[in-house]
């Protein structure tokens, strides 16, 4: 087969001067894919591949990155720093389900395991996160994503000191509020940063791994609380609380050794630095890389240097146009559904296990650790596949399966609750098979939920938001997440005290509604650049437009893209 040049060619006539001057004019030219017919020589020994975006698919195929270069390793380290931010949040998600059964914790605060006191302690974290979110967007927009992570880490350290030194329940509640405030600042800046530095064909994996930082926090929290259970002093609960500040401490140090987001640099008039980032980290130091050319062209066309991110009070970019409203609708869906699909029951794992007869503190903490470890493996697996799996198919099918598994768990809980007891309150012939089935269904629910939602909770909202609205959009997403989290953490203990195992049925019905909404209204984002999504959201009905395969490429055996093939032709 005769060798052919790359399918990406420059055309001087369409070149536009944007922000860069003549120094880079030759790199800013429009490039196009050659359109060919089946009989053309270029198609010898090629395959036909259907794609959603021809330019994106060609650029990523022909501009492959060296995964183990010094620049790529530095990029991985930058994503690891954002991963640590998610660890700080995940630690809290598992911490109090481990502390609640501890005798010295209960002696110190006398909160019980369900009821109003538990609601107040748990929910104050989400209240702080909700209020703090309004400061998170302006900080990340004005001072940069790295400063946002740093400031969030400082506040978390202050909150950790407050709760770990608590001698009264009021101090504990106040510290929880401070922790929530810090987490909101950190988790607005971190996912925005991770997406904005990722090459477009790696963003699913990188941001997916970022959000798996939840397990990077929850697994150590479960292990530490399990290990501290038998310490016969208040250090049994103080030590786990102290460790809550460890991820934030590492962020405070590491954040100054990573590059700033190229999109933030571009939005703030630092275009040369933005372009240098793309060449170094997305182009193997080649300024003529097809991927760099594609991204730079889109940066110039789509990124505003006078957008609403320059005005701390201005949130209009999220609502003013049909395009913006559709985008924010996707953020609403992933923010609400991601928190209210039954996963909020994880705050009360000890209660869920107890409803199935697993009421020993040591057993509950062991199950909690096993659940967290299994979910972490599933979450990382899903993250590794997230650049290839259709987002909407995973979310709709996964949510439907979650509903089925919660229904099995709820049914087993009800059956166990009907088991008769003797005069001493001991169960008569307990149906152990029912308890095991209920436990297995609950574990499987957590695994399916993790596979479906955990990577996408990180990537889906940030990739759907327009660049200059990303930090503020993520701040409002944080408010929504905290609001739903407040419902979970405040209403959950009260509901479990009053209606017990029937609380699970609420999520069974709601998950069926969620699955239907994802199928009918979800916008598919895989296989497109972040900037190119603008065209999708300008379509009459974005969900349908996003699921179409709009081009056919000629691909050689080594994965190189030769050309775009005319529709209805066969290779």
Coordinates of C-alpha atoms in Angstrom, one line a residue:
X1 CA 0.0 0.0 0.0
X2 CA 1.3 3.4 -0.9
X3 CA 1.9 5.6 2.1
X4 CA -0.3 8.6 2.4
X5 CA 0.1 11.8 4.5
X6 CA -2.1 12.6 7.4
X7 CA -5.8 13.4 6.6
X8 CA -5.4 16.7 8.3
X9 CA -4.4 19.5 5.9
X10 CA -4.0 23.3 6.2
X11 CA -6.0 25.8 4.2
X12 CA -4.6 29.3 4.3
X13 CA -7.9 30.9 3.0
X14 CA -9.8 30.1 6.2
X15 CA -7.2 31.2 8.6
X16 CA -8.4 33.7 11.2
X17 CA -6.3 35.8 13.6
X18 CA -7.7 35.5 17.1
X19 CA -5.6 36.0 20.1
X20 CA -2.2 34.8 19.0
X21 CA -0.3 37.1 16.6
X22 CA 1.6 36.2 13.4
X23 CA 4.2 34.2 15.4
X24 CA 1.9 31.3 15.4
X25 CA -0.2 32.0 12.4
X26 CA 0.9 28.9 10.5
X27 CA -0.3 26.8 13.4
X28 CA -3.7 28.5 13.7
X29 CA -5.0 27.6 10.2
X30 CA -8.2 25.7 9.8
X31 CA -7.7 22.0 8.9
X32 CA -10.0 19.8 7.1
X33 CA -10.4 16.1 6.5
X34 CA -10.1 14.9 2.9
X35 CA -13.4 13.5 1.6
X36 CA -12.9 10.4 -0.6
X37 CA -14.9 7.8 -2.5
X38 CA -14.6 4.0 -2.2
X39 CA -12.6 3.7 -5.4
X40 CA -9.8 6.2 -4.3
X41 CA -6.3 4.7 -3.8
X42 CA -6.2 6.1 -0.3
X43 CA -8.8 3.5 0.8
X44 CA -6.6 0.5 0.1
X45 CA -6.4 -1.8 3.1
X46 CA -8.6 0.4 5.3
X47 CA -11.7 -0.2 7.4
X48 CA -14.8 2.0 7.7
X49 CA -15.5 3.4 11.2
X50 CA -18.5 5.4 12.2
X51 CA -17.8 8.3 14.5
X52 CA -19.7 11.2 16.0
X53 CA -17.0 13.8 15.2
X54 CA -14.6 13.3 12.3
X55 CA -12.1 16.0 13.2
X56 CA -11.9 14.8 16.8
X57 CA -11.5 11.1 15.9
X58 CA -8.9 11.9 13.3
X59 CA -6.9 14.2 15.6
X60 CA -6.8 11.7 18.5
X61 CA -5.9 8.8 16.2
X62 CA -3.2 10.6 14.3
X63 CA -1.8 12.6 17.2
X64 CA -1.4 9.8 19.7
X65 CA 0.4 10.8 23.0
X66 CA 3.3 9.0 24.5
X67 CA 1.7 7.7 27.7
X68 CA 5.0 7.3 29.5
X69 CA 6.7 10.5 28.6
X70 CA 8.0 12.9 31.2
X71 CA 5.1 15.3 30.3
X72 CA 2.5 12.6 30.6
X73 CA 3.8 11.5 34.0
X74 CA 3.6 15.1 35.1
X75 CA 0.0 15.2 33.9
X76 CA -0.8 12.1 35.8
X77 CA 0.7 13.7 38.9
X78 CA -1.5 16.8 38.4
X79 CA -4.6 14.6 38.2
X80 CA -3.4 12.8 41.3
X81 CA -3.5 16.1 43.2
X82 CA -7.1 16.6 42.1
X83 CA -7.8 13.0 43.1
X84 CA -6.6 13.9 46.7
X85 CA -9.3 16.5 46.8
X86 CA -12.0 13.9 46.2
X87 CA -10.3 11.7 48.8
X88 CA -11.0 14.4 51.4
X89 CA -14.7 14.3 50.5
X90 CA -14.9 10.5 50.4
X91 CA -13.3 10.1 53.8
X92 CA -16.2 11.9 55.4
X93 CA -18.7 9.7 53.5
X94 CA -17.5 6.6 55.3
X95 CA -16.2 8.1 58.5
X96 CA -19.4 8.5 60.6
X97 CA -20.9 5.2 59.7
X98 CA -17.8 3.8 61.3
X99 CA -17.8 6.2 64.3
X100 CA -21.4 5.7 65.2
X101 CA -21.1 2.2 66.7
X102 CA -18.0 3.2 68.8
X103 CA -18.7 3.2 72.6
X104 CA -16.4 6.1 73.4
X105 CA -17.8 8.2 70.6
X106 CA -21.3 7.6 72.0
X107 CA -20.2 8.3 75.5
X108 CA -18.7 11.6 74.4
X109 CA -21.6 12.9 72.4
X110 CA -24.6 10.6 73.2
X111 CA -25.9 11.0 69.7
X112 CA -27.4 7.5 69.2
X113 CA -27.3 5.9 65.7
X114 CA -30.6 7.3 64.4
X115 CA -32.8 10.3 65.2
X116 CA -32.5 14.1 65.4
X117 CA -29.0 14.4 66.9
X118 CA -27.5 12.1 64.2
X119 CA -29.3 14.2 61.6
X120 CA -27.9 17.4 62.9
X121 CA -24.3 16.1 63.1
X122 CA -24.4 14.5 59.6
X123 CA -26.3 17.3 57.8
X124 CA -24.2 20.2 59.1
X125 CA -21.5 19.1 56.8
X126 CA -23.8 19.5 53.8
X127 CA -25.1 22.8 55.1
X128 CA -21.5 24.1 55.2
X129 CA -20.9 22.7 51.7
X130 CA -24.1 24.4 50.4
X131 CA -23.2 27.8 51.7
X132 CA -19.5 27.5 50.9
X133 CA -20.3 26.7 47.2
X134 CA -21.2 30.3 46.6
X135 CA -17.6 31.4 47.4
X136 CA -16.0 28.4 45.5
X137 CA -16.9 29.6 42.0
X138 CA -15.5 33.1 42.3
X139 CA -12.3 31.9 44.0
X140 CA -11.6 29.4 41.2
X141 CA -12.5 31.9 38.5
X142 CA -10.6 34.9 39.9
X143 CA -7.4 33.3 41.2
X144 CA -7.2 30.0 39.3
X145 CA -8.0 26.3 39.9
X146 CA -4.9 25.7 41.9
X147 CA -5.6 28.5 44.3
X148 CA -9.1 27.1 44.7
X149 CA -7.8 23.7 45.8
X150 CA -5.3 25.4 48.1
X151 CA -7.9 27.6 49.9
X152 CA -10.2 24.6 50.2
X153 CA -7.4 22.6 51.9
X154 CA -6.7 25.3 54.4
X155 CA -10.4 25.5 55.5
X156 CA -10.5 21.6 55.7
X157 CA -7.5 21.6 58.0
X158 CA -9.2 24.2 60.3
X159 CA -12.4 22.1 60.3
X160 CA -10.4 18.9 61.1
X161 CA -8.7 20.6 64.1
X162 CA -12.1 21.7 65.4
X163 CA -13.8 18.3 65.2
X164 CA -10.8 16.3 66.4
X165 CA -10.5 18.4 69.5
X166 CA -14.2 18.6 70.3
X167 CA -15.4 18.1 73.9
X168 CA -19.0 19.0 73.3
X169 CA -21.5 18.1 70.6
X170 CA -21.8 21.8 69.6
X171 CA -18.1 22.0 68.8
X172 CA -18.5 18.9 66.7
X173 CA -21.4 20.4 64.8
X174 CA -19.5 23.6 64.2
X175 CA -16.4 21.7 62.9
X176 CA -18.6 19.7 60.6
X177 CA -19.9 23.0 59.1
X178 CA -16.3 24.3 58.5
X179 CA -15.3 20.9 56.9
X180 CA -18.3 21.2 54.5
X181 CA -17.3 24.7 53.5
X182 CA -13.7 23.7 52.7
X183 CA -14.8 20.6 50.8
X184 CA -17.1 22.7 48.6
X185 CA -14.3 25.1 47.6
X186 CA -12.0 22.2 46.9
X187 CA -14.5 20.0 44.9
X188 CA -15.4 22.9 42.6
X189 CA -11.8 23.7 41.6
X190 CA -10.5 20.1 41.4
X191 CA -12.9 18.5 38.8
X192 CA -12.8 21.7 36.7
X193 CA -9.0 21.5 36.8
X194 CA -8.8 17.8 36.0
X195 CA -11.0 18.1 33.0
X196 CA -9.3 21.3 31.7
X197 CA -5.8 19.8 31.7
X198 CA -6.9 16.4 30.2
X199 CA -6.4 15.5 26.6
X200 CA -9.9 15.2 25.1
X201 CA -9.6 11.4 24.5
X202 CA -8.3 10.8 28.1
X203 CA -10.8 13.1 29.9
X204 CA -13.2 10.2 30.8
X205 CA -10.4 8.2 32.4
X206 CA -8.7 11.1 34.1
X207 CA -11.8 12.8 35.6
X208 CA -13.3 9.4 36.3
X209 CA -10.2 8.5 38.3
X210 CA -10.5 11.9 40.1
X211 CA -14.0 11.1 41.3
X212 CA -12.9 7.6 42.4
X213 CA -10.9 9.6 45.0
X214 CA -14.2 9.2 47.0
X215 CA -13.0 5.6 47.6
X216 CA -9.4 6.8 48.1
X217 CA -11.0 8.5 51.2
X218 CA -13.8 6.1 52.1
X219 CA -11.6 2.9 52.2
X220 CA -9.0 4.4 54.6
X221 CA -11.8 5.8 56.7
X222 CA -13.4 2.4 57.0
X223 CA -10.1 0.7 57.7
X224 CA -9.0 3.3 60.3
X225 CA -12.3 3.3 62.2
X226 CA -12.2 -0.6 62.2
X227 CA -8.6 -0.5 63.5
X228 CA -9.4 2.1 66.2
X229 CA -12.6 0.3 67.5
X230 CA -10.7 -1.4 70.3
X231 CA -8.8 1.6 71.6
X232 CA -10.1 2.1 75.1
X233 CA -10.2 5.9 75.1
X234 CA -11.5 8.9 73.2
X235 CA -8.6 8.4 70.8
X236 CA -10.7 5.7 69.2
X237 CA -12.7 8.4 67.5
X238 CA -10.2 11.3 67.6
X239 CA -7.6 9.5 65.5
X240 CA -10.0 8.8 62.6
X241 CA -11.1 12.5 62.7
X242 CA -7.4 13.7 62.6
X243 CA -6.8 11.6 59.5
X244 CA -9.6 13.5 57.7
X245 CA -7.0 16.3 57.2
X246 CA -4.3 14.2 55.6
X247 CA -5.4 14.4 52.0
X248 CA -5.9 18.2 52.3
X249 CA -2.4 18.5 53.8
X250 CA -0.8 16.8 50.8
X251 CA -2.8 19.1 48.4
X252 CA -1.5 22.2 50.2
X253 CA 2.1 21.0 49.3
X254 CA 1.6 19.4 45.9
X255 CA -0.6 22.0 44.3
X256 CA 2.4 24.3 43.6
X257 CA 4.2 21.7 41.6
X258 CA 1.5 21.3 38.9
X259 CA 0.6 23.6 35.9
X260 CA -2.4 25.9 35.8
X261 CA -5.4 25.0 33.6
X262 CA -4.8 26.0 30.0
X263 CA -8.5 27.0 29.6
X264 CA -8.3 29.2 32.7
X265 CA -5.1 30.8 31.3
X266 CA -6.9 31.4 27.9
X267 CA -9.9 32.9 29.6
X268 CA -7.6 35.3 31.4
X269 CA -5.7 36.6 28.4
X270 CA -2.6 34.4 28.9
X271 CA -2.9 32.7 25.5
X272 CA 0.8 32.1 25.0
X273 CA 0.9 30.1 28.2
X274 CA -2.2 28.2 27.3
X275 CA -0.8 27.2 23.9
X276 CA 2.5 26.2 25.4
X277 CA 0.6 23.9 27.8
X278 CA -1.2 22.2 24.8
X279 CA 2.0 21.7 22.9
X280 CA 3.9 20.3 25.9
X281 CA 1.2 18.1 27.4
X282 CA -1.2 17.3 24.5
X283 CA 1.2 17.3 21.6
X284 CA 4.4 15.5 22.6
X285 CA 6.1 18.9 22.3
X286 CA 5.2 19.1 18.7
X287 CA 3.4 22.4 17.8
X288 CA 2.1 20.9 14.6
X289 CA 0.4 17.9 16.3
X290 CA -3.1 17.4 14.9
X291 CA -4.6 17.3 18.4
X292 CA -2.9 20.6 19.4
X293 CA -4.2 22.2 16.1
X294 CA -7.7 21.0 16.8
X295 CA -7.8 22.2 20.4
X296 CA -6.1 25.5 19.7
X297 CA -8.6 26.3 16.9
X298 CA -11.5 25.5 19.3
X299 CA -9.9 27.5 22.1
X300 CA -9.8 30.6 19.8
X301 CA -13.3 30.1 18.6
X302 CA -15.1 29.2 21.8
X303 CA -13.3 30.6 24.8
X304 CA -14.2 34.1 25.8
X305 CA -11.8 36.4 27.5
X306 CA -14.5 38.8 28.8
X307 CA -17.1 36.2 30.0
X308 CA -19.1 36.1 33.1
X309 CA -16.3 34.4 35.0
X310 CA -14.8 37.9 35.4
X311 CA -17.8 39.0 37.4
X312 CA -18.2 37.1 40.7
X313 CA -21.9 37.9 40.9
X314 CA -22.8 36.9 37.4
X315 CA -24.4 33.5 36.9
X316 CA -26.4 34.5 33.8
X317 CA -24.3 32.4 31.5
X318 CA -25.9 29.3 33.0
X319 CA -29.5 30.3 32.1
X320 CA -29.6 33.0 29.4
X321 CA -29.8 30.9 26.3
X322 CA -31.5 27.6 25.2
X323 CA -28.0 26.2 24.8
X324 CA -27.0 27.1 28.4
X325 CA -30.3 25.9 29.9
X326 CA -29.9 22.4 28.2
X327 CA -26.3 22.3 29.5
X328 CA -27.4 23.1 33.1
X329 CA -30.2 20.6 32.9
X330 CA -27.6 17.9 32.4
X331 CA -25.8 19.2 35.5
X332 CA -29.0 19.2 37.4
X333 CA -29.7 15.6 36.5
X334 CA -26.2 14.2 37.3
X335 CA -26.1 16.2 40.5
X336 CA -29.5 15.2 41.9
X337 CA -29.6 11.6 40.5
X338 CA -26.0 11.0 41.6
X339 CA -26.9 11.7 45.2
X340 CA -30.4 10.4 45.4
X341 CA -30.3 7.0 43.8
X342 CA -30.2 5.2 47.1
X343 CA -26.4 5.7 47.6
X344 CA -27.3 8.1 50.5
X345 CA -28.1 5.0 52.5
X346 CA -24.3 4.5 52.7
X347 CA -24.2 7.0 55.6
X348 CA -26.3 4.4 57.5
X349 CA -24.6 1.2 56.5
X350 CA -24.5 0.1 60.1
X351 CA -28.3 0.5 60.3
X352 CA -28.8 -1.4 57.0
X353 CA -26.7 -4.2 58.2
X354 CA -28.5 -4.3 61.6
X355 CA -31.8 -4.6 59.9
X356 CA -30.6 -7.9 58.4
X357 CA -29.3 -9.2 61.7
X358 CA -25.6 -8.1 61.4
X359 CA -25.7 -6.1 64.6
X360 CA -22.2 -6.6 66.0
X361 CA -20.1 -3.4 65.8
X362 CA -17.0 -5.4 64.6
X363 CA -19.1 -7.2 61.9
X364 CA -20.6 -3.9 60.7
X365 CA -17.2 -2.2 60.5
X366 CA -15.8 -5.3 58.6
X367 CA -18.7 -5.2 56.2
X368 CA -18.3 -1.5 55.7
X369 CA -14.6 -2.0 54.8
X370 CA -15.4 -4.8 52.4
X371 CA -18.1 -2.7 50.8
X372 CA -15.8 0.2 50.3
X373 CA -12.9 -1.9 48.9
X374 CA -15.2 -3.7 46.4
X375 CA -16.7 -0.5 45.3
X376 CA -13.3 1.1 44.8
X377 CA -12.3 -1.8 42.4
X378 CA -15.5 -1.4 40.5
X379 CA -15.1 2.4 40.3
X380 CA -11.6 2.3 38.9
X381 CA -12.6 -0.3 36.4
X382 CA -15.5 1.9 35.2
X383 CA -13.1 4.9 35.0
X384 CA -10.7 3.0 32.8
X385 CA -13.6 2.3 30.3
X386 CA -15.3 5.6 30.5
X387 CA -13.8 7.0 27.3
X388 CA -15.3 4.2 25.3
X389 CA -18.7 3.6 27.0
X390 CA -21.7 5.7 26.0
X391 CA -22.6 7.8 29.0
X392 CA -26.4 7.7 28.6
X393 CA -26.7 4.0 28.1
X394 CA -24.6 3.3 31.2
X395 CA -26.6 5.7 33.3
X396 CA -30.1 4.6 32.2
X397 CA -29.4 0.8 32.3
X398 CA -27.4 1.1 35.5
X399 CA -30.0 3.1 37.3
X400 CA -32.7 0.6 36.3
X401 CA -30.6 -2.3 37.7
X402 CA -30.1 -0.3 40.9
X403 CA -33.9 -0.1 41.4
X404 CA -34.2 -3.9 41.0
X405 CA -31.4 -4.6 43.5
X406 CA -32.8 -2.2 46.1
X407 CA -36.2 -3.8 45.7
X408 CA -34.6 -7.2 46.5
X409 CA -32.8 -5.7 49.6
X410 CA -36.0 -4.0 50.8
X411 CA -38.0 -7.2 50.4
X412 CA -35.4 -9.2 52.4
X413 CA -35.4 -6.5 55.1
X414 CA -39.2 -6.8 55.4
X415 CA -39.1 -10.6 55.6
X416 CA -36.4 -10.4 58.3
X417 CA -38.5 -7.9 60.3
X418 CA -41.4 -10.3 60.3
X419 CA -39.4 -13.1 62.0
X420 CA -41.0 -13.9 65.4
X421 CA -39.1 -13.4 68.6
X422 CA -39.3 -15.2 72.0
X423 CA -40.0 -13.6 75.4
X424 CA -36.4 -12.4 75.6
X425 CA -36.5 -10.7 72.2
X426 CA -34.4 -13.4 70.5
X427 CA -35.3 -14.4 66.9
X428 CA -37.0 -17.8 66.5
X429 CA -35.5 -19.7 63.5
X430 CA -34.1 -16.6 61.8
X431 CA -34.1 -17.0 57.9
X432 CA -30.4 -16.7 57.4
X433 CA -30.7 -17.2 53.6
X434 CA -32.9 -14.1 53.5
X435 CA -30.4 -12.1 55.4
X436 CA -27.6 -13.2 53.1
X437 CA -29.6 -12.4 50.0
X438 CA -30.5 -9.0 51.3
X439 CA -26.8 -8.3 52.1
X440 CA -25.7 -9.5 48.7
X441 CA -28.3 -7.3 47.0
X442 CA -27.1 -4.3 48.9
X443 CA -23.5 -4.9 48.0
X444 CA -24.4 -5.5 44.4
X445 CA -26.4 -2.2 44.4
X446 CA -23.4 -0.4 45.6
X447 CA -21.2 -1.9 42.9
X448 CA -23.7 -1.2 40.1
X449 CA -24.2 2.3 41.3
X450 CA -20.5 2.9 41.5
X451 CA -19.9 1.5 38.0
X452 CA -22.7 3.7 36.6
X453 CA -22.3 6.9 38.5
X454 CA -19.0 7.4 40.2
X455 CA -16.7 8.2 37.2
X456 CA -19.5 10.2 35.5
X457 CA -20.3 12.3 38.6
X458 CA -16.9 13.8 38.0
X459 CA -16.7 14.1 34.2
X460 CA -20.3 14.6 33.1
X461 CA -21.1 17.9 34.8
X462 CA -17.8 19.6 34.0
X463 CA -17.7 18.5 30.3
X464 CA -21.3 19.8 29.8
X465 CA -20.6 23.3 31.1
X466 CA -19.2 26.0 28.9
X467 CA -15.7 27.1 29.8
X468 CA -16.3 30.5 31.3
X469 CA -19.4 29.1 33.2
X470 CA -17.7 26.0 34.4
X471 CA -16.6 27.0 37.9
X472 CA -19.9 28.8 38.7
X473 CA -21.8 25.9 37.2
X474 CA -19.9 23.4 39.4
X475 CA -20.5 25.7 42.4
X476 CA -24.3 25.5 41.8
X477 CA -23.9 21.8 41.2
X478 CA -22.2 21.7 44.7
X479 CA -25.3 23.5 46.1
X480 CA -27.6 20.9 44.6
X481 CA -25.4 18.0 45.7
X482 CA -25.3 19.4 49.2
X483 CA -29.1 20.1 49.2
X484 CA -29.8 16.5 48.3
X485 CA -27.1 15.4 50.7
X486 CA -28.9 17.4 53.4
X487 CA -32.1 15.5 52.7
X488 CA -30.2 12.2 52.8
X489 CA -28.4 13.0 56.0
X490 CA -31.1 14.8 57.9
X491 CA -34.2 13.0 56.7
X492 CA -32.5 9.6 56.6
X493 CA -32.0 8.9 60.3
X494 CA -35.5 10.2 61.1
X495 CA -37.0 8.0 58.3
X496 CA -35.0 5.0 59.4
X497 CA -36.3 5.5 63.0
X498 CA -39.9 5.9 61.9
X499 CA -40.5 3.7 58.8
X500 CA -37.4 1.5 59.2
X501 CA -36.7 -0.7 56.2
X502 CA -39.6 0.7 54.2
X503 CA -37.4 3.8 53.5
X504 CA -35.6 1.8 50.9
X505 CA -38.7 1.5 48.7
X506 CA -38.6 5.3 48.2
X507 CA -35.4 4.9 46.2
X508 CA -36.8 1.9 44.3
X509 CA -39.6 4.1 42.8
X510 CA -37.4 7.1 42.3
X511 CA -34.7 5.1 40.5
X512 CA -37.2 3.9 37.9
X513 CA -38.1 7.6 37.2
X514 CA -34.4 8.5 36.9
X515 CA -33.7 5.7 34.4
X516 CA -36.6 6.9 32.2
X517 CA -35.3 10.5 32.3
X518 CA -31.8 9.5 31.4
X519 CA -33.1 7.5 28.4
X520 CA -35.4 10.3 27.1
X521 CA -33.4 13.4 28.0
X522 CA -29.8 12.6 28.5
X523 CA -27.2 14.2 26.2
X524 CA -24.4 11.9 25.0
X525 CA -20.9 13.5 25.3
X526 CA -18.5 10.7 24.6
X527 CA -16.5 11.0 21.4
X528 CA -16.6 14.8 21.2
X529 CA -14.4 17.7 22.4
X530 CA -15.7 19.9 25.1
X531 CA -15.9 22.9 22.8
X532 CA -17.6 20.9 20.0
X533 CA -20.6 20.2 22.3
X534 CA -21.7 23.7 21.6
X535 CA -23.0 22.5 18.2
X536 CA -25.0 19.7 19.9
X537 CA -26.6 22.0 22.4
X538 CA -27.7 24.4 19.6
X539 CA -29.6 21.5 17.9
X540 CA -33.5 21.5 18.1
X541 CA -33.4 18.5 20.5
X542 CA -29.9 17.9 21.9
X543 CA -30.4 14.4 23.3
X544 CA -31.2 12.9 19.9
X545 CA -28.6 15.0 18.0
X546 CA -25.9 13.8 20.5
X547 CA -26.5 10.1 19.8
X548 CA -26.0 10.3 16.0
X549 CA -22.9 9.0 14.3
X550 CA -22.3 11.9 11.9
X551 CA -19.3 10.7 9.9
X552 CA -17.5 7.6 8.5
X553 CA -13.7 7.4 8.6
X554 CA -11.2 5.3 6.6
X555 CA -8.9 3.8 9.2
X556 CA -5.7 1.7 8.5
X557 CA -4.8 -1.4 10.3
X558 CA -2.4 0.5 12.6
X559 CA -5.2 2.9 13.6
X560 CA -4.2 5.8 11.4
X561 CA -7.1 7.8 9.9
X562 CA -6.7 8.4 6.2
X563 CA -9.9 10.3 5.3
X564 CA -13.6 10.8 5.7
X565 CA -15.7 8.6 3.4
X566 CA -18.7 9.9 1.6
X567 CA -21.9 8.7 3.2
X568 CA -23.7 5.5 1.9
X569 CA -20.4 4.3 0.4
X570 CA -18.8 1.0 1.2
X571 CA -15.1 0.4 1.6

